[in-house]
Structures are given as structure tokens and as C-alpha cells.
Tab-separated table of C-alpha atoms in Angstrom:
chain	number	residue	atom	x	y	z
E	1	UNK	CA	18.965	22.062	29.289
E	2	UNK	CA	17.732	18.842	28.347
E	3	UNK	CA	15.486	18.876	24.808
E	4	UNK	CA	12.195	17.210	25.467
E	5	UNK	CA	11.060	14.451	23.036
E	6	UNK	CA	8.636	15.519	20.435
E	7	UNK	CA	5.367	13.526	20.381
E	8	UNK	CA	4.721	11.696	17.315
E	9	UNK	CA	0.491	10.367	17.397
E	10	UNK	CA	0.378	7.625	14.446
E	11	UNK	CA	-2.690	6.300	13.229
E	12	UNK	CA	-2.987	2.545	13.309
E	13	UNK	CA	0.852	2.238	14.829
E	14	UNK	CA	1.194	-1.500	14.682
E	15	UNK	CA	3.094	-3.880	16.871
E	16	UNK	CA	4.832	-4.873	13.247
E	17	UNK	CA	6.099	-1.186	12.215
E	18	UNK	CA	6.929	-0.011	15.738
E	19	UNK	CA	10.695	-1.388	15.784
E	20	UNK	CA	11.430	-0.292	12.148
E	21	UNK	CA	10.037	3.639	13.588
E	22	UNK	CA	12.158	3.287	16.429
E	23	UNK	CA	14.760	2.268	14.319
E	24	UNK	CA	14.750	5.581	12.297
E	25	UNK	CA	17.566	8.422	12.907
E	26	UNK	CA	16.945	10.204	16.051
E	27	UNK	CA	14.447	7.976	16.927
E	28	UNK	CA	15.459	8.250	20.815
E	29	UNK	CA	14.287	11.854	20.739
E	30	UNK	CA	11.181	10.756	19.568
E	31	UNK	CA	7.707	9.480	21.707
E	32	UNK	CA	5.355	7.667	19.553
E	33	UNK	CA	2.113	7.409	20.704
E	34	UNK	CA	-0.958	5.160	18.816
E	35	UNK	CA	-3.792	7.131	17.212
E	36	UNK	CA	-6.737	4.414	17.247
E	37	UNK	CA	-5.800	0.790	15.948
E	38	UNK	CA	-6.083	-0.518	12.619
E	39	UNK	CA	-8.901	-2.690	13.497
E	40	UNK	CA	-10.615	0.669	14.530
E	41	UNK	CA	-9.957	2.308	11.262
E	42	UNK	CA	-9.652	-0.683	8.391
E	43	UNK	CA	-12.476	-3.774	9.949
E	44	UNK	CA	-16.226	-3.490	8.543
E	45	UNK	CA	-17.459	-0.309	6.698
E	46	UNK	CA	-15.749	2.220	8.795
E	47	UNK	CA	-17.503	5.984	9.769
E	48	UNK	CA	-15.210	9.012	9.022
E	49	UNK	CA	-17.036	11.349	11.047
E	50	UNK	CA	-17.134	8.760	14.070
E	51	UNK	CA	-13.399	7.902	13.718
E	52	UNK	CA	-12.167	12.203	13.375
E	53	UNK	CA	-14.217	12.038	16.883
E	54	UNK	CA	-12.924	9.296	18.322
E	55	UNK	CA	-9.070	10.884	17.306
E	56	UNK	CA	-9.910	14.351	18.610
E	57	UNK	CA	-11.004	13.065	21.948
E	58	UNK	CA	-7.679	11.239	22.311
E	59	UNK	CA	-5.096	14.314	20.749
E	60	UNK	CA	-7.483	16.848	23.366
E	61	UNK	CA	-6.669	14.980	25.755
E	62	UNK	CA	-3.167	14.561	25.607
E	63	UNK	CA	-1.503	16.648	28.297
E	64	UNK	CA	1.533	18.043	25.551
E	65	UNK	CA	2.380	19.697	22.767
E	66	UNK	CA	1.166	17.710	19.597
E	67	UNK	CA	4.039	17.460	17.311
E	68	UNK	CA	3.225	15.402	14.673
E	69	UNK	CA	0.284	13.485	13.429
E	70	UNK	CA	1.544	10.536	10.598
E	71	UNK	CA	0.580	7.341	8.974
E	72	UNK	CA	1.626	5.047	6.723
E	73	UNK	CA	-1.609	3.228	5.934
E	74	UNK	CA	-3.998	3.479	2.560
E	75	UNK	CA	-7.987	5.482	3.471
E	76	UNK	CA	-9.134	6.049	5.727
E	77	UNK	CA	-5.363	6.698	7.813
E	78	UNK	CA	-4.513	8.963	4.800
E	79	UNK	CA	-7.190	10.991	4.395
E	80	UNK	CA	-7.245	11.361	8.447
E	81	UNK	CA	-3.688	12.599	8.712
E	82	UNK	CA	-4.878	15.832	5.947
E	83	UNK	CA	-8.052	16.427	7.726
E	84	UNK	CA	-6.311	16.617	11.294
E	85	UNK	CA	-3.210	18.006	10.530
E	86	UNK	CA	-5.018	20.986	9.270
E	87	UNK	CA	-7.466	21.079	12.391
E	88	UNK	CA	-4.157	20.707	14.621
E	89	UNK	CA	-1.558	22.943	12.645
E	90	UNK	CA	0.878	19.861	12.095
E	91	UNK	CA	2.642	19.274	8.696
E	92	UNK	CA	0.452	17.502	6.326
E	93	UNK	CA	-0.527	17.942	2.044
E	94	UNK	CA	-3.728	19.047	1.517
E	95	UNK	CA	-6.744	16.609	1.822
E	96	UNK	CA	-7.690	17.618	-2.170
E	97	UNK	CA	-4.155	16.084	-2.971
E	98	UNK	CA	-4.775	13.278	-1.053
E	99	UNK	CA	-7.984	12.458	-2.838
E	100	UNK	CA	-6.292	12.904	-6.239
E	101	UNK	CA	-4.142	9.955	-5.626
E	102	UNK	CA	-6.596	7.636	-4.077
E	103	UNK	CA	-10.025	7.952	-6.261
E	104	UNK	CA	-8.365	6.245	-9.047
E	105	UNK	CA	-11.067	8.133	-11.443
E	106	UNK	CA	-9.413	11.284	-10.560
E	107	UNK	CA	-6.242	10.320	-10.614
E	108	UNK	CA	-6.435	8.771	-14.164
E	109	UNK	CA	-7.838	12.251	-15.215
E	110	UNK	CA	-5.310	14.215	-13.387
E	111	UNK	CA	-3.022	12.111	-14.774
E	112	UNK	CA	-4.206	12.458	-18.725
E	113	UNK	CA	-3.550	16.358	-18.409
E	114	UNK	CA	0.421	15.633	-17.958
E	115	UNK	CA	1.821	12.768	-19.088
E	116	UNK	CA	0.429	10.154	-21.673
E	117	UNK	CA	1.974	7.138	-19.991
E	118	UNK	CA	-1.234	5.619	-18.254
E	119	UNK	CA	-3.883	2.293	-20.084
E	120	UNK	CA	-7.140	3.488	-21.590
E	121	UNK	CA	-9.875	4.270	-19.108
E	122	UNK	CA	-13.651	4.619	-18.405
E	123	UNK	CA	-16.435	4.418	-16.032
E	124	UNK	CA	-18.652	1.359	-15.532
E	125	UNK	CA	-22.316	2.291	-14.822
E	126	UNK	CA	-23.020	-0.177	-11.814
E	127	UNK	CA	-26.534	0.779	-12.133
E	128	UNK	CA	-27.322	-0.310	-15.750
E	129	UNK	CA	-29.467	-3.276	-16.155
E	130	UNK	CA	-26.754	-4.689	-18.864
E	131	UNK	CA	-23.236	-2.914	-17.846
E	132	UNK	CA	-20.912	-2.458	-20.666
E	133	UNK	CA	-17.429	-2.163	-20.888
E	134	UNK	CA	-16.519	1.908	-21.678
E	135	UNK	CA	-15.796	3.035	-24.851
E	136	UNK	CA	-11.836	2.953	-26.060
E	137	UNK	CA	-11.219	0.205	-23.498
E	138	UNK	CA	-10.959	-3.056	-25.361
E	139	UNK	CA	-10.635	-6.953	-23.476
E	140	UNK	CA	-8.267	-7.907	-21.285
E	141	UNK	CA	-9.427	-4.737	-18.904
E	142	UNK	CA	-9.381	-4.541	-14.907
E	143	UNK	CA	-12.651	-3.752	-13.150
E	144	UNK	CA	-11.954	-2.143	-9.541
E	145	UNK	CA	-13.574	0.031	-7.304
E	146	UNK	CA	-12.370	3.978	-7.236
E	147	UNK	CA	-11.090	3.110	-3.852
E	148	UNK	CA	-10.358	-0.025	-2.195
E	149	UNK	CA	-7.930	-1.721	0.297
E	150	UNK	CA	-5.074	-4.170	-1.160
E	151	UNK	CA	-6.580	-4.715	-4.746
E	152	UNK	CA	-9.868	-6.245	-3.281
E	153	UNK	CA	-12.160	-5.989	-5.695
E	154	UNK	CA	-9.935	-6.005	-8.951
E	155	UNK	CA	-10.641	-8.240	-11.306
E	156	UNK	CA	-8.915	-9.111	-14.413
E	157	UNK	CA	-11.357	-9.657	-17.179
E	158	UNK	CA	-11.045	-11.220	-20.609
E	159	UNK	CA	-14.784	-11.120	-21.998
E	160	UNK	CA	-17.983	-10.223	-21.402
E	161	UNK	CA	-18.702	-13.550	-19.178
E	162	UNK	CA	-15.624	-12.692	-17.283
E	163	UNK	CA	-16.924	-8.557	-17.145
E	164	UNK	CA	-20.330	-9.126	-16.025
E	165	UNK	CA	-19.010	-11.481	-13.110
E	166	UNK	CA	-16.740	-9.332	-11.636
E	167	UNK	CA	-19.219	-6.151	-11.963
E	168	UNK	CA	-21.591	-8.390	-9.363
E	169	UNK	CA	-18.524	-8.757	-7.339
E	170	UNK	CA	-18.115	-5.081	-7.264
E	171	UNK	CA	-21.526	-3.905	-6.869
E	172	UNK	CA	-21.760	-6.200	-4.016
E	173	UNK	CA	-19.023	-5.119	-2.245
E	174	UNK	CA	-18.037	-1.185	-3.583
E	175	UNK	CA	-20.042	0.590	-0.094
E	176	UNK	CA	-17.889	-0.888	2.542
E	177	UNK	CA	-15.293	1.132	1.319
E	178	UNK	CA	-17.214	3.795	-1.032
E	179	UNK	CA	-19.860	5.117	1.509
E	180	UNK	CA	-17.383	6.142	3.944
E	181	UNK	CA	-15.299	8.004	1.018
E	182	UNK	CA	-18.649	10.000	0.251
E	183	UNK	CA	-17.912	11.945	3.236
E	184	UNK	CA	-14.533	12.644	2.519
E	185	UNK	CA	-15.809	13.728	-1.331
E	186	UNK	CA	-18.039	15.750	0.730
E	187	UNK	CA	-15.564	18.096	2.006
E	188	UNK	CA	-13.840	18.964	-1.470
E	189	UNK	CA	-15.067	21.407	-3.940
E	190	UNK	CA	-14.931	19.316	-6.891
E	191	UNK	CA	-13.985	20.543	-10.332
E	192	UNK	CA	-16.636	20.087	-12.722
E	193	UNK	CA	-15.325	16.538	-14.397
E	194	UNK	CA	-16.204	15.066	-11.430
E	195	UNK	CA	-19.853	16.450	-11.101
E	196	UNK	CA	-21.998	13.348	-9.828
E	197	UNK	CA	-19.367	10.362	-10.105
E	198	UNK	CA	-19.380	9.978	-6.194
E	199	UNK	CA	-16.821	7.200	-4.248
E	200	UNK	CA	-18.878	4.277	-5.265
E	201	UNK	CA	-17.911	3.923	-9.055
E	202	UNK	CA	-16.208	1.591	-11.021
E	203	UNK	CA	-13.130	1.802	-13.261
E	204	UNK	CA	-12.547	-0.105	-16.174
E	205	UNK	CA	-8.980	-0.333	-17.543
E	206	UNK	CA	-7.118	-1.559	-20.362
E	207	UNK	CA	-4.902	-4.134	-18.849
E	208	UNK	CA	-0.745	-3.362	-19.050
E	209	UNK	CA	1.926	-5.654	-19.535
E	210	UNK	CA	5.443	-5.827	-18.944
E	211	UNK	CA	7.043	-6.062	-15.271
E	212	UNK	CA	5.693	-4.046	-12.174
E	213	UNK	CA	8.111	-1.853	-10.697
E	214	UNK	CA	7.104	0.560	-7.625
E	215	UNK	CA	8.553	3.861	-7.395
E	216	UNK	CA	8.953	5.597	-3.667
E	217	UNK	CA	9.682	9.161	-3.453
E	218	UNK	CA	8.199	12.743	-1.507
E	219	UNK	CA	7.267	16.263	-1.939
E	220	UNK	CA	9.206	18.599	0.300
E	221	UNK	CA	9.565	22.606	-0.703
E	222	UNK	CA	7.690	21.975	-3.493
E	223	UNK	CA	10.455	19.613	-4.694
E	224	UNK	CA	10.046	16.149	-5.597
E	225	UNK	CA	12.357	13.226	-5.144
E	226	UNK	CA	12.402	9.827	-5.928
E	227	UNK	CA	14.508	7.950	-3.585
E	228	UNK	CA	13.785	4.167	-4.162
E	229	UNK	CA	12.993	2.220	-7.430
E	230	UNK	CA	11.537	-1.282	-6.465
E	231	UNK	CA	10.850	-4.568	-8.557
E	232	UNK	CA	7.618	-6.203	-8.068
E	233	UNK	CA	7.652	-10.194	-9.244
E	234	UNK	CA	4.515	-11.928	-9.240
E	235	UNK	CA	3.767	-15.948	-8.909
E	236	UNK	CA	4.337	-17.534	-12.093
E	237	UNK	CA	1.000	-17.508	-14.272
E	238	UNK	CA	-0.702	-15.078	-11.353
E	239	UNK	CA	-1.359	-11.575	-10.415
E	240	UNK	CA	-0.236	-12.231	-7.047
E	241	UNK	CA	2.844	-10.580	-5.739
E	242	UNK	CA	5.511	-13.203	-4.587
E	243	UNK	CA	8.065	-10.817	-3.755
E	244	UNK	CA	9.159	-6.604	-3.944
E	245	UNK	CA	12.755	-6.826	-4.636
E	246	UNK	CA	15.079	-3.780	-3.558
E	247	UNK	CA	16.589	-2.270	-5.961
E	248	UNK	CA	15.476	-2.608	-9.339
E	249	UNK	CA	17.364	-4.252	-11.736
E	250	UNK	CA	15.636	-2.086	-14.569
E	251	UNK	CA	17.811	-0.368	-16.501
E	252	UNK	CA	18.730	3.138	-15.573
E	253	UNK	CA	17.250	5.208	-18.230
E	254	UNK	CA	14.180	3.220	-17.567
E	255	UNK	CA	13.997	3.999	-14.068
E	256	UNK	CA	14.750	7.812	-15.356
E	257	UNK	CA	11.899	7.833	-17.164
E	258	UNK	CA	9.682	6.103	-13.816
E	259	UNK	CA	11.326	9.506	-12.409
E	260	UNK	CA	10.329	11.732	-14.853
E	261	UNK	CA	7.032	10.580	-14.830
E	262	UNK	CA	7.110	10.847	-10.698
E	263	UNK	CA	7.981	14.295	-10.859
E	264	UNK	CA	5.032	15.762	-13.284
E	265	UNK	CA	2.382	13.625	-11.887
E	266	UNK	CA	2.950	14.130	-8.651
E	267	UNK	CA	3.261	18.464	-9.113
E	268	UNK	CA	0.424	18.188	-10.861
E	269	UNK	CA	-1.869	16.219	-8.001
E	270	UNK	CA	-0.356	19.303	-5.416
E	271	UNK	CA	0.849	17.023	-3.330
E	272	UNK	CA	3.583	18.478	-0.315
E	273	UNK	CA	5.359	17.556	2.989
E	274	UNK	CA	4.363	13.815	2.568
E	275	UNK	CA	5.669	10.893	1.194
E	276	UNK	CA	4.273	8.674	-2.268
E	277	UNK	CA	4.273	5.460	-3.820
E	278	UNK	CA	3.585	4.683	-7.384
E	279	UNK	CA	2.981	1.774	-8.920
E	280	UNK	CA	4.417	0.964	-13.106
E	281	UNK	CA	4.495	-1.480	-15.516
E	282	UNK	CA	7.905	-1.465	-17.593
E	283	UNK	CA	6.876	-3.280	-21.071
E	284	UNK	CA	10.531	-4.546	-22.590
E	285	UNK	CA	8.892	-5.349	-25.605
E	286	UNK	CA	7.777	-2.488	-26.694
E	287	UNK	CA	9.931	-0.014	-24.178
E	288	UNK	CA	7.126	1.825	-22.602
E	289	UNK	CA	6.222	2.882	-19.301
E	290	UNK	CA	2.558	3.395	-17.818
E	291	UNK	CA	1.101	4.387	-14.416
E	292	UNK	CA	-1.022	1.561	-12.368
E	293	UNK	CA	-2.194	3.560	-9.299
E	294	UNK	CA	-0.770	6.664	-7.350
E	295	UNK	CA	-0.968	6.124	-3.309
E	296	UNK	CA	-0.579	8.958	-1.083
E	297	UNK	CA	1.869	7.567	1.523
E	298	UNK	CA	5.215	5.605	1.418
E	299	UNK	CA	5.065	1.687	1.545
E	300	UNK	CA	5.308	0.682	5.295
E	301	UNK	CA	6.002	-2.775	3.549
E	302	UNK	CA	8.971	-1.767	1.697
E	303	UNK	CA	10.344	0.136	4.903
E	304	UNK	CA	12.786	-3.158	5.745
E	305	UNK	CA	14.147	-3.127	2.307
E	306	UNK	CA	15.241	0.302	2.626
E	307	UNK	CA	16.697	-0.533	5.909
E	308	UNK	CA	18.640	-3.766	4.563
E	309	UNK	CA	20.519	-1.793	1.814
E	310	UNK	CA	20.335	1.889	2.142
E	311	UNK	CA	20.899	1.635	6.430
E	312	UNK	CA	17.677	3.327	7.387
E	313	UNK	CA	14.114	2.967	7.024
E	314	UNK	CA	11.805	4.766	4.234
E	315	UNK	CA	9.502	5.591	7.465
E	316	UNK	CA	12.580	8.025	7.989
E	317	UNK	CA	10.785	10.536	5.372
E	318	UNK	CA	7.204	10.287	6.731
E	319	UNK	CA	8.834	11.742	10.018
E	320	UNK	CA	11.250	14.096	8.535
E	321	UNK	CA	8.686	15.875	6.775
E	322	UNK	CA	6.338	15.877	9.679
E	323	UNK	CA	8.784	17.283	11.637
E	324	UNK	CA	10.163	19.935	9.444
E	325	UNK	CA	13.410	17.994	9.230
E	326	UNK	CA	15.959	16.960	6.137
E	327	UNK	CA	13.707	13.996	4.521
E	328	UNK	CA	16.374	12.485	2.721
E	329	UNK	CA	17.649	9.285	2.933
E	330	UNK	CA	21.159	7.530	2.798
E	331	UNK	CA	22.097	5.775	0.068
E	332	UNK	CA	23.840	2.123	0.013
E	333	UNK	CA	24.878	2.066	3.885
E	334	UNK	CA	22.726	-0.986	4.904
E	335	UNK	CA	24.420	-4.044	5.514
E	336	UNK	CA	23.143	-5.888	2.208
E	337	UNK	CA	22.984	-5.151	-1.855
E	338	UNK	CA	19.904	-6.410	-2.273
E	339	UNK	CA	16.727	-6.891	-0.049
E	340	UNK	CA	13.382	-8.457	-0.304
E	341	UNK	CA	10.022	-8.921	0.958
E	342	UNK	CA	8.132	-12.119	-0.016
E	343	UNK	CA	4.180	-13.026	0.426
E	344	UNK	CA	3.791	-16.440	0.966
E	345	UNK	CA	0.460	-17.203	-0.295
E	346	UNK	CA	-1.892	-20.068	-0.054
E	347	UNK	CA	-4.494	-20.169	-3.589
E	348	UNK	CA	-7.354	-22.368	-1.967
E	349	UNK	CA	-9.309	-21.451	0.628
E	350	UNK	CA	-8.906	-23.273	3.821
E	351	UNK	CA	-8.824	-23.406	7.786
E	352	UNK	CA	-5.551	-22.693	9.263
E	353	UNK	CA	-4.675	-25.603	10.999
E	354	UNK	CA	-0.683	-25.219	12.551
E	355	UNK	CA	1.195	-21.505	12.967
E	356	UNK	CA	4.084	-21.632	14.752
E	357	UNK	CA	4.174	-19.601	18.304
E	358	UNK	CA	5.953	-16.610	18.456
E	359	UNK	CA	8.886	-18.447	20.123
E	360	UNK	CA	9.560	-20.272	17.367
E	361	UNK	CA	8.792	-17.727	14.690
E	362	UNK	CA	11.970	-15.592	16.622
E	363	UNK	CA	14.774	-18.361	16.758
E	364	UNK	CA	13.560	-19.334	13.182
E	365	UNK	CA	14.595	-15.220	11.997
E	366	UNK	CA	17.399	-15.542	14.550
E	367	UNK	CA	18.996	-18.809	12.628
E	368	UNK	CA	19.153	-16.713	9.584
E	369	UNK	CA	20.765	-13.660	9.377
E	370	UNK	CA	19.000	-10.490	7.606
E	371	UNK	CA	15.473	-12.285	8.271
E	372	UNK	CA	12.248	-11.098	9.239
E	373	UNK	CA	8.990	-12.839	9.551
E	374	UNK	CA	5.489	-11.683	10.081
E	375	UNK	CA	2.721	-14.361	10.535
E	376	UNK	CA	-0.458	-13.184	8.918
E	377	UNK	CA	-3.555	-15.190	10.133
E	378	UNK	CA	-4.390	-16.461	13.370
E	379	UNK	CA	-4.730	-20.274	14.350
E	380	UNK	CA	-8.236	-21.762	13.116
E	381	UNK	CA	-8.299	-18.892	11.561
E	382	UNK	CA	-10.568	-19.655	7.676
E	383	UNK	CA	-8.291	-17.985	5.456
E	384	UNK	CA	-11.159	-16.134	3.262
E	385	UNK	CA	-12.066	-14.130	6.751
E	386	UNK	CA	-8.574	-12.705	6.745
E	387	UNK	CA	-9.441	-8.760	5.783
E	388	UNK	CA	-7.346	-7.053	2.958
E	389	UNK	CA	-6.612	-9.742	0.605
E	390	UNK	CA	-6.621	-9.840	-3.408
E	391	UNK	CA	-9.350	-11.253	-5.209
E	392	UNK	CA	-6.941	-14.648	-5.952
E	393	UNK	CA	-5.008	-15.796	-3.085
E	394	UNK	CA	-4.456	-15.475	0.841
E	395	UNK	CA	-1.225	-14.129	2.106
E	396	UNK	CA	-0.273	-16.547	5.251
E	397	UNK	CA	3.337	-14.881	5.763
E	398	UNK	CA	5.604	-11.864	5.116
E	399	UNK	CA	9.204	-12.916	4.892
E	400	UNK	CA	11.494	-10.254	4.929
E	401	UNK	CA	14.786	-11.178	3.335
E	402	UNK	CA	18.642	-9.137	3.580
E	403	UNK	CA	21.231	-10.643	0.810
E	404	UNK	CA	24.319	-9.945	-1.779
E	405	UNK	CA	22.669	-12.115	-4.370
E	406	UNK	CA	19.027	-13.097	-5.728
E	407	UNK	CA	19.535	-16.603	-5.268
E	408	UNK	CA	20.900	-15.799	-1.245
E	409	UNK	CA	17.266	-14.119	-0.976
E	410	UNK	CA	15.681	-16.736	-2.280
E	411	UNK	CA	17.855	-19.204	-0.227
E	412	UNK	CA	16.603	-17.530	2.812
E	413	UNK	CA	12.670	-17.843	1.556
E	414	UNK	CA	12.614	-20.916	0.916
E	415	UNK	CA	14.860	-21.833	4.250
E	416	UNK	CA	11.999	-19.732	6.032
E	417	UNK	CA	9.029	-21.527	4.418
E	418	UNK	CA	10.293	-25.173	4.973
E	419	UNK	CA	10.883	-24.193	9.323
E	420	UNK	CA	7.472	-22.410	9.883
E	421	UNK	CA	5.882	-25.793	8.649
E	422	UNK	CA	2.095	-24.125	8.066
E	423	UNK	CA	-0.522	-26.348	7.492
E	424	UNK	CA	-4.027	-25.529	6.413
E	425	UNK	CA	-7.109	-27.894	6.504
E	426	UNK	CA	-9.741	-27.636	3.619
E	427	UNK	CA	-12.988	-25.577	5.065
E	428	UNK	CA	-15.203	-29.264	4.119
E	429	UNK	CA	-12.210	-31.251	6.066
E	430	UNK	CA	-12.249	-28.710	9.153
E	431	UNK	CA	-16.447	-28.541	9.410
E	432	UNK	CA	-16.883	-32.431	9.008
């Protein structure tokens, strides 16, 4: 008797992560199906209640047995995969766990209870005539929202000029994201520390130094495992990311301690049956470790890195667990030592004036071996519309990168950026 293939809805399932799911083991047994797009879900202030709607309609409809409901995506996907895995009995954490990791309030005081490795932290009242910094968090802090998409809205701040610019920012700009979170608040009984501090807050944190490192890992049983350690190098003199770099070259007591740190946080938030990234800084100087954020989901941008070196995807554990299956990924079977996945940015606004055609973007990846490349904005396309970008650059390309050596990665980049020959016209130039 021939097994049937299980169905596997994802929410947002994009044209750029479909190959690397179907490239997962046993992905031939497996029918994915898209679960709205990510325009529906991410573009403009979104509405929960409207988008739970607009996902029932399409899973009641579905003539089949729903298998699995999964995404890889930061809020709303995330909280939507909690809320209708428990409405349609498929494996999912709980929506309170969820929430732990992605108001970055709560997490910081979830956080505080179990490990002491996290910067100094406060609330900004948005609503004072004069904000002030809170008190215990001294200059350079970051200002960001308790929930927002790609670091928009962070802003590193030295003094009070600096502080009372970026609050504007924020105030601006904190309900596209923080109304919609209300609702999801909404549905949580709330412990009493977080009695009247709502989605639309600020955070204020002492700013950490050192080098970034990303740890990936899951919950399954109750058990958690870390299964990747990644290195996160920024632009020179920036707070951009130019590249993730796969694996670390931290130490390994160092990235014991990142595990160790994992582990209690991530019992503590509840979390189960799903997949995590966090995000350190390592600080050589003074050998310390400290938690940035918590997310609730694996990286779907580190899932060709995993790929390159270990053989298969990290999207591998998102369907494992959803599926009731062994999570756990090889180790060191992909064709490469070292992978890497580079933004190339642009720091100036401007009109996008040449992208190569999709042609020529494919023989470009097929000249180089272990390449992939992912185009980010559209032609005429003004680079400040592009949605989910940090508060200091534009990200024009992904360039995924396989190699036995840093400099072969970096080879590769730069081989990459020289053929796809962007161009960009200033906004005055392209309006004149």
C-alpha cells in the first residue's frame, strides 16, 4: 500500500525557501502547500484577527487531512502557527512561549530570573513630554520597539540629542507593528510584571560589545539542543550585517557557555516542539557573554549554510518536530567546511536603476560553484520603500556562499558582486 504524502500548510512559503524545503530529508513524501503570502502577513499594519480568518477559510477548505501547520518567519507567522496549531491539533509551543521570546520586555525579564548574562534594561515612557533614558541604563544604549521586523526601529544612541531623535522615530512608527501585537497580548493571561506595558513600548538597552554570534537550536521532549553556532560580521565601522559565517570560529568553551545559556533560557520561556534562534555578543576583552534578542523560530536565512556544511537544511527541524519525527540534524556531511551568507548593502538612499534578469542572475550562480543569489529590490524600485530594512542601510542582494576557506567565501562575494553589475541612481538624479 502506497503511504500518502502528508500535507505541510506554511505560512508565507516563499518562492526563495521552497527548494531548500524540498531539499530536506524525505522531502518527496512531503506536499507543501502556501498559507497566505508574506505580502499578506508582513506589508502595512497587518490585522491578526483578519489574517486567523483569512487562514481558517483556506485550511477548512482543504479537502485532506491537515498535517502540519509551520513557518519560519518573525510575528505575525509565529504567533499564527501557536494560535492555529492549537485550533487544528497540529504540533506547535504554546502561544505564551512564543510571546516570551518576541516582546523583548518580557523576554529581558524572563531572562533576569535565570541567567545574568543579558545589558541593563528599562522602559522608555513614549508618552512623556521630555522622555528619559531608564534608570541603571547609562549612554551608548539601543532604543527599539518591544516588537519589530528586521531591527527597524533600533537605534543606537550616544546622548541625549541622539535619544530624543530616535524616540520620535519610534513613536512615529511603534503601531504598525505594536497595534496588531495588542491582540495577540490580548489572548494571554499576563503575570502581574507586565500589568499595563501593552505591545507599543519602548526598550532602552545598555549597548554590548564584542562579536555577534547566533546560536540555532530546538525544544523537543522537553529537551533542548543547540545544533548550530554561527558568526555574525558586520561592515567595518557599522551595525550592518555583511555576512553570517557557518561555523563559528569562537572558541569552544565559549560556544559552551552560548549553550549553556540556550538551555536555561529557553526552559525557562516553556518553549517545545519548535525550533529557536538567539542572538549573542562574545566580548574577548573581558570574556563575557550576553543575550541580544530570543526569536521563536529557526533562521530561514541561515538554512543554506546548514545545507553547505552539515548536508541538510536547518528547515529539516521545523518539519521534524511538526511532524513528530527525529529533529536532529547531521553533522559535517555537506560538501563544504565553511559556508556563508552575505548582505550586500547600499548606505544612501537611491532609485534602483539596473538588476540583472533572472537569466543572468542563474548562469552568474551556475559559473561559481556553491553559489546562491537572491536579488532583493525590484527595478526602479527607491530603495527606502523596500519593507524590512535596518534603520542604516538597504540590503540590494543575498549572496549565499559554499567554501574550504574564508578567503574562497569571500572570493566568491566579491566574484558575485562585480557580475550582477547593480547600479542605483540618486532619488534627486532619478526625479529631475
Amino acid at each position: 500500500m502506497t503511504q500518502r504524502r502528508k500535507n505541510v500548510f506554511v505560512l508565507g512559503l516563499d518562492d526563495a525557501n521552497l527548494p531548500t524545503l524540498q531539499a530536506v530529508p524525505r522531502a518527496r513524501d512531503l506536499e507543501f502547500h502556501r498559507l497566505l503570502t508574506i505580502e499578506e502577513l508582513q506589508e502595512g499594519e497587518v490585522s491578526v484577527p483578519d489574517l486567523i480568518d483569512r487562514a481558517c477559510k483556506v485550511l477548512d477548505a482543504f479537502d485532506g487531512p491537515i498535517d502540519a501547520i509551520v513557518g519560519y518567519w518573525d510575528f505575525p507567522v509565529s504567533t499564527l502557527v501557536a494560535i492555529l496549531g492549537e485550533r487544528y491539533g497540529t504540533r506547535a509551543t504554546s502561544l505564551e512561549s512564543v510571546v516570551k521570546c518576541e516582546h523583548k520586555y518580557w523576554s529581558r525579564l524572563v531572562q533576569a530570573e535565570v541567567v545574568s548574562e543579558h545589558p541593563n534594561f528599562g522602559r522608555v515612557d513614549l508618552t512623556a513630554d521630555d522622555p528619559r533614558p531608564p534608570e541603571g541604563v547609562s549612554f551608548p544604549m539601543w532604543l527599539k520597539p518591544a516588537l519589530s521586523y528586521s531591527s527597524e526601529l533600533a537605534y543606537g544612541v550616544e546622548d541625549m540629542t541622539e535619544f530624543r531623535d530616535a524616540v520620535e522615530h519610534i513613536r512615529d512608527g511603534i503601531a504598525r507593528v505594536g497595534r496588531p501585537f495588542e491582540y495577540i497580548l490580548e489572548q494571554l493571561e499576563l503575570p502581574s510584571e507586565m500589568a499595563g506595558v501593552g505591545a507599543q513600548v519602548c526598550l532602552a538597552e545598555e549597548a554590548l560589545e564584542g562579536l555577534q554570534v547566533a546560536v540555532e537550536g530546538y525544544v523537543h521532549d522537553g529537551e533542548v539542543t543547540v545544533y548550530g553556532v554561527l558568526d555574525s560580521i558586520n561592515y567595518p565601522d557599522s551595525t550592518s550585517f555583511l555576512r553570517h559565517q557557518y561555523p563559528s570560529a569562537l572558541p569552544a568553551p565559549v560556544q559552551q557557555r552560548l549553550r549553556d545559556v540556550s538551555e536555561r533560557v529557553m526552559r525557562r520561556i516553556g518553549m517545545n516542539e519548535a525550533t529557536f534562534s538567539i542572538e549573542f555578543f562574545y566580548d574577548p576583552h573581558t570574556d563575557s557573554v550576553a543575550v541580544l534578542e530570543i526569536n521563536p523560530r529557526h533562521s530561514q536565512s541561515h538554512a543554506e549554510l546548514f545545507q553547505y556544511v552539515d548536508g541538510v537544511p536547518n528547515h529539516h527541524c521545523m518539519l521534524a518536530l511538526a511532524l513528530g519525527e527525529d529533529p536532529a540534524l547531521p553533522h559535517r556531511e555537506g560538501p563544504y567546511a565553511l559556508a556563508a551568507k552575505w548582505y550586500y548593502r547600499w548606505f544612501t538612499d537611491g532609485v534602483v536603476r539596473r538588476i540583472p534578469s533572472a537569466d543572468e542572475v542563474a548562469r552568474i550562480a551556475e559559473s561559481i560553484p556553491g553559489v546562491r543569489i537572491d536579488i532583493v529590490p525590484d527595478q526602479e524600485q527607491r530603495l527606502s520603500e523596500i519593507g524590512q530594512q535596518d534603520s542604516y542601510s538597504y540590503e540590494v542582494a543575498h549572496i549565499f556562499t559554499g567554501g574550504d576557506s574564508e578567503e574562497e567565501l569571500r572570493e566568491k562575494f566579491d566574484r558575485c558582486v562585480a557580475a550582477l553589475r547593480l547600479s542605483f541612481d540618486s532619488p534627486t538624479d532619478h526625479s529631475s
